[in-house]
PDB file of C-alpha atoms and ligand atoms in Angstrom:
ATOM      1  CA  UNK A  43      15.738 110.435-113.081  1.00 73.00           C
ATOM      2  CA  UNK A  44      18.498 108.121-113.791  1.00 93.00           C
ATOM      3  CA  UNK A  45      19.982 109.492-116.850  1.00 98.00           C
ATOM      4  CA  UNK A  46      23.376 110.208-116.228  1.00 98.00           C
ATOM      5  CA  UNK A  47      23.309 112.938-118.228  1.00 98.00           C
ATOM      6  CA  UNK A  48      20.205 114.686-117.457  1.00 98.00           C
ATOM      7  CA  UNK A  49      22.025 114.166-113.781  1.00 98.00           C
ATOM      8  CA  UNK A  50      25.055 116.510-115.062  1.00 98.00           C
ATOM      9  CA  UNK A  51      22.225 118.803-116.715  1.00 98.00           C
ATOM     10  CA  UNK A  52      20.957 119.240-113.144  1.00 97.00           C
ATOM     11  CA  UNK A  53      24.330 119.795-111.740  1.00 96.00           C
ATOM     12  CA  UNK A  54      23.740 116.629-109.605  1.00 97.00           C
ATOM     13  CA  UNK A  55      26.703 114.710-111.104  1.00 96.00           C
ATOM     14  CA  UNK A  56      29.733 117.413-111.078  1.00 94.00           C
ATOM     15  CA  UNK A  57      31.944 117.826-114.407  1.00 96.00           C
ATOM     16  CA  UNK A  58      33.748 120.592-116.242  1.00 98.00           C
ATOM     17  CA  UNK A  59      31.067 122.290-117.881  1.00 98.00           C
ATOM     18  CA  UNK A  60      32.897 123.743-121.019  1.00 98.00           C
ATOM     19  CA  UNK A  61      29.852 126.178-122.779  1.00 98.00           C
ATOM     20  CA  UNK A  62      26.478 126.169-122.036  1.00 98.00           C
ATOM     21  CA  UNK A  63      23.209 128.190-123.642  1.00 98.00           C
ATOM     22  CA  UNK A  64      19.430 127.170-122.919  1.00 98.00           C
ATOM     23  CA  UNK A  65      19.635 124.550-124.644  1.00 98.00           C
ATOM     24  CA  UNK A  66      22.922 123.178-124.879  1.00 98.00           C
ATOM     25  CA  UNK A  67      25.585 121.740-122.983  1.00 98.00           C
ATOM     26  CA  UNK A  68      29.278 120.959-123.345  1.00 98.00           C
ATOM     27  CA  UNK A  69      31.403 118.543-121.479  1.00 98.00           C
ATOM     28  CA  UNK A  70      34.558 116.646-121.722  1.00 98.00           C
ATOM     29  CA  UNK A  71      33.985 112.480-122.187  1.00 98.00           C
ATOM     30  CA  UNK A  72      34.526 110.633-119.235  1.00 98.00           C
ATOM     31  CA  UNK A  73      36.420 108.284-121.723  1.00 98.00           C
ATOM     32  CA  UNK A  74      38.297 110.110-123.886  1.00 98.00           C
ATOM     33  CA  UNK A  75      39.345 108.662-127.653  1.00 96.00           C
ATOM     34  CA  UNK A  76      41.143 111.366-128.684  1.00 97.00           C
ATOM     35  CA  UNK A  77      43.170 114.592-127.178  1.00 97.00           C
ATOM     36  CA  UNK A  78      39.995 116.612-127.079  1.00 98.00           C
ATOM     37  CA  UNK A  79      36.757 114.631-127.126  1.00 98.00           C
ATOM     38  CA  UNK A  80      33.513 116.455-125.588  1.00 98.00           C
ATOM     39  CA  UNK A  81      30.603 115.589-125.764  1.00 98.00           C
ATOM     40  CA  UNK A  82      27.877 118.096-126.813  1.00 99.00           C
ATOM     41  CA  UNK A  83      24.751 117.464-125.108  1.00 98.00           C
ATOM     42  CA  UNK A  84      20.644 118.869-125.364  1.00 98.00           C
ATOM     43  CA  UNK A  85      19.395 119.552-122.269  1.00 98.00           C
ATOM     44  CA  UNK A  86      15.861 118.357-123.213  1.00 98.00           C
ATOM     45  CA  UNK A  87      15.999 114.863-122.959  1.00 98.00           C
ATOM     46  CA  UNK A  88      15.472 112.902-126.298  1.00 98.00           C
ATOM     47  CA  UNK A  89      16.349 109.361-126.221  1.00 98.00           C
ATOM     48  CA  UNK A  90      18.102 109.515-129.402  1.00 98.00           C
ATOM     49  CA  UNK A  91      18.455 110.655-133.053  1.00 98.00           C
ATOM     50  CA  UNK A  92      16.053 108.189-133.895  1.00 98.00           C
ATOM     51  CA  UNK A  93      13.077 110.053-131.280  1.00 98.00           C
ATOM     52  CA  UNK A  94      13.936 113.614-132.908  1.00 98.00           C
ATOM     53  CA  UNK A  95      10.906 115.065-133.966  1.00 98.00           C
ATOM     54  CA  UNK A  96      10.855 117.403-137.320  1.00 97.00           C
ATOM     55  CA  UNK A  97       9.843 120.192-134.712  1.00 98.00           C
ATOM     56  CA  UNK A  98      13.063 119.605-132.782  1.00 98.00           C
ATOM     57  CA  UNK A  99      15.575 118.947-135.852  1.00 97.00           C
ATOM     58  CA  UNK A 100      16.425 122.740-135.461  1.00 98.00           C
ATOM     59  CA  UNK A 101      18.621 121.580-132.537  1.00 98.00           C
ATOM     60  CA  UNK A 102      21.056 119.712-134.355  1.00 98.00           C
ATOM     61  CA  UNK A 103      21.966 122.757-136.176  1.00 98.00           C
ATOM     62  CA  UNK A 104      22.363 124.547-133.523  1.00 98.00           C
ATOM     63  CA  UNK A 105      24.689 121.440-131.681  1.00 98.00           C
ATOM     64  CA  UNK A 106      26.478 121.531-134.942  1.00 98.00           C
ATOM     65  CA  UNK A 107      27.678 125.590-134.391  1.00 98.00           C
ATOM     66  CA  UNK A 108      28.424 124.666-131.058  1.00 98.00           C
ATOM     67  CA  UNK A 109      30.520 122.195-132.538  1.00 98.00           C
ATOM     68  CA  UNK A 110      31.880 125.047-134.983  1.00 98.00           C
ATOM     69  CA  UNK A 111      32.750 127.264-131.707  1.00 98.00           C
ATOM     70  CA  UNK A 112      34.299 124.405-129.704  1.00 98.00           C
ATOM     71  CA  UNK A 113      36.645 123.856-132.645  1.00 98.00           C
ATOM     72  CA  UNK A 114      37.519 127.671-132.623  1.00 98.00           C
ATOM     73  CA  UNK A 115      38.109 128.010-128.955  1.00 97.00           C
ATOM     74  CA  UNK A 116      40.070 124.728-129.296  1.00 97.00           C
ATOM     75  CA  UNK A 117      41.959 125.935-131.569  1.00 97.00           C
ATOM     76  CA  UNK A 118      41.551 123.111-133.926  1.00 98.00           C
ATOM     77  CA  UNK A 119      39.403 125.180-136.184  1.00 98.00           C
ATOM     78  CA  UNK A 120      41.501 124.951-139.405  1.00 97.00           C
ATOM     79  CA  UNK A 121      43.047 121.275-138.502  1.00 97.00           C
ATOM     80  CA  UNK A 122      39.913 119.896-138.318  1.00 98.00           C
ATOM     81  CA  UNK A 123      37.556 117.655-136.280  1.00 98.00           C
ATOM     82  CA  UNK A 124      34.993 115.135-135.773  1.00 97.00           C
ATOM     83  CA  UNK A 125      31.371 114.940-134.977  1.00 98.00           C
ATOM     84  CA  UNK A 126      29.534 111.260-134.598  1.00 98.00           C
ATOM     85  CA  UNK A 127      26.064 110.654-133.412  1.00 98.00           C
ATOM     86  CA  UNK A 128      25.199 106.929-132.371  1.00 98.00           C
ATOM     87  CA  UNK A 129      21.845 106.047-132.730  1.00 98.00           C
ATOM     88  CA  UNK A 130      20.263 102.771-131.252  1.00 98.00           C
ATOM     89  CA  UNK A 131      22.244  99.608-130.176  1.00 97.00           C
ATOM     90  CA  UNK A 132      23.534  98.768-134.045  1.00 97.00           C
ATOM     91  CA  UNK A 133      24.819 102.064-133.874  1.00 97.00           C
ATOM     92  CA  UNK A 134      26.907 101.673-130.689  1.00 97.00           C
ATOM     93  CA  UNK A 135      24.876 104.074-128.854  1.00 98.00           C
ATOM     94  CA  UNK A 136      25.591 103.666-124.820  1.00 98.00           C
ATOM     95  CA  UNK A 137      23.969 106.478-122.960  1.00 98.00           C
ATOM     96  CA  UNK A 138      20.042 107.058-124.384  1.00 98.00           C
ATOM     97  CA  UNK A 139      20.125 110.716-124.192  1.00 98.00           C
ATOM     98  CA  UNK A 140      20.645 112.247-127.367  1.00 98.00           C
ATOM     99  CA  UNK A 141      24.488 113.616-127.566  1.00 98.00           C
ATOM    100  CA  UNK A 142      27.216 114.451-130.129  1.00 98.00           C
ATOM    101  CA  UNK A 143      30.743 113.407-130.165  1.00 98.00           C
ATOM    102  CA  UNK A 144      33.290 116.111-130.763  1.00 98.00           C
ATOM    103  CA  UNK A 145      36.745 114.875-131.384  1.00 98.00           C
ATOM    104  CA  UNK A 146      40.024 115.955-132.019  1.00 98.00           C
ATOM    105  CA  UNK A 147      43.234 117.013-131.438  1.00 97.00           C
ATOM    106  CA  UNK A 148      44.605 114.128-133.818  1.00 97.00           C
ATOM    107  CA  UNK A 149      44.535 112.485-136.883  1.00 96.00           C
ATOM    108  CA  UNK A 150      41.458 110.212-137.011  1.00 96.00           C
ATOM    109  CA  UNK A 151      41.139 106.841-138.406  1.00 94.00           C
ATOM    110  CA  UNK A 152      38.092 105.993-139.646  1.00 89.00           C
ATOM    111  CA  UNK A 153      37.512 102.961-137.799  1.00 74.00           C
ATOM    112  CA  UNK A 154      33.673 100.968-138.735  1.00 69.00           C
TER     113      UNK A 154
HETATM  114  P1  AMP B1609      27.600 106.619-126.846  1.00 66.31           P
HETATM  115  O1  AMP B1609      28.216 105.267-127.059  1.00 66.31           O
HETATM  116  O2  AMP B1609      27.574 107.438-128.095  1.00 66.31           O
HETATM  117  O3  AMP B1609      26.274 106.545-126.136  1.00 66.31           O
HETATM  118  O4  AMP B1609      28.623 107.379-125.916  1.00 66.31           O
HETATM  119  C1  AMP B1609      28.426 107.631-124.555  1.00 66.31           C
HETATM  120  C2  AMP B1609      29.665 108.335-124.075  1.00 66.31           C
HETATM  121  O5  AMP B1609      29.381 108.898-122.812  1.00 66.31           O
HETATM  122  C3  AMP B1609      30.882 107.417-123.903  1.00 66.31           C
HETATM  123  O6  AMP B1609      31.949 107.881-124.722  1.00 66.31           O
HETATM  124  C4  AMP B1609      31.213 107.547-122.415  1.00 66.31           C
HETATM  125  O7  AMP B1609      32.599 107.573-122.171  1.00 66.31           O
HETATM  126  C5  AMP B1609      30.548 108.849-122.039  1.00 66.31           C
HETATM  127  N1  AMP B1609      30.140 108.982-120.643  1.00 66.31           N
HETATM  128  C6  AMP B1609      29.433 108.087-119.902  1.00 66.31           C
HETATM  129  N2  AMP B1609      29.225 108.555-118.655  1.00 66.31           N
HETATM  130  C7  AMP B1609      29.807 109.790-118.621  1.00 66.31           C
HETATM  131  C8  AMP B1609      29.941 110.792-117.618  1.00 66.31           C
HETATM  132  N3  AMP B1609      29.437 110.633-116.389  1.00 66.31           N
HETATM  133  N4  AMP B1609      30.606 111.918-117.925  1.00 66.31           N
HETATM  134  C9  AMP B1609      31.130 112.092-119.159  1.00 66.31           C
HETATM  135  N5  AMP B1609      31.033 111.200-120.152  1.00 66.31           N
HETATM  136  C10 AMP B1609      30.380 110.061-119.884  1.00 66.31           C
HETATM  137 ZN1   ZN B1610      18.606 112.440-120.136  1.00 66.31          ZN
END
């Protein structure tokens, strides 16, 4: 197994876990680009948005009110925030487990 983050899934690389469910889990980006930026993770390992089956598409509605949540408990619910999925090596993706970017805190630039 050497995904890193199917290594924090199995607790084996320790971070701040910041909400967790079944099937989801939250943690803060080792790299952050913004005042909050977590990254909101499956814990079934899919390579990327691009190996999503139709079957598990359900997910990414469910990432996305985790994503609603976050933004609540944050605080930032009414400011606003960012979500951005890279997908494949055009897309800037670095770490091939499927993950969301949630970002905020700040103003954003759009930036591509
Ligand atoms: P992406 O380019 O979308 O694949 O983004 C991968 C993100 O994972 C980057 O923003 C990294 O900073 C972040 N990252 C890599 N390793 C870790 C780690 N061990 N813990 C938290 N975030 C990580
Ligand atoms: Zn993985």
């Amino acid at each position: 197994m050497d995904c890193i983050f199917c290594q924090i899934i199995a607790g084996k690389v320790p971070t701040e876990i910041v909400y967790q469910d079944e099937e989801v889990i939250v943690f803060p980006d080792i790299n952050p680009k913004a005042p909050i930026h977590l990254l909101i993770v499956p814990k079934k390992h899919i390579p990327s948005l691009a190996h999503l089956s139709e079957a598990e598409s359900p997910l990414i509605a469910r990432m996305v009110n985790v994503a609603n949540r976050l933004a609540k408990d944050e605080g930032i619910a009414e400011r606003g925030y960012r979500l951005v999925v890279n997908c494949g090596e055009e897309g800037g993706q670095l770490v091939p487990h499927l993950h969301m970017h949630f970002l905020g805190g700040r103003r954003l630039q759009v930036h591509w």
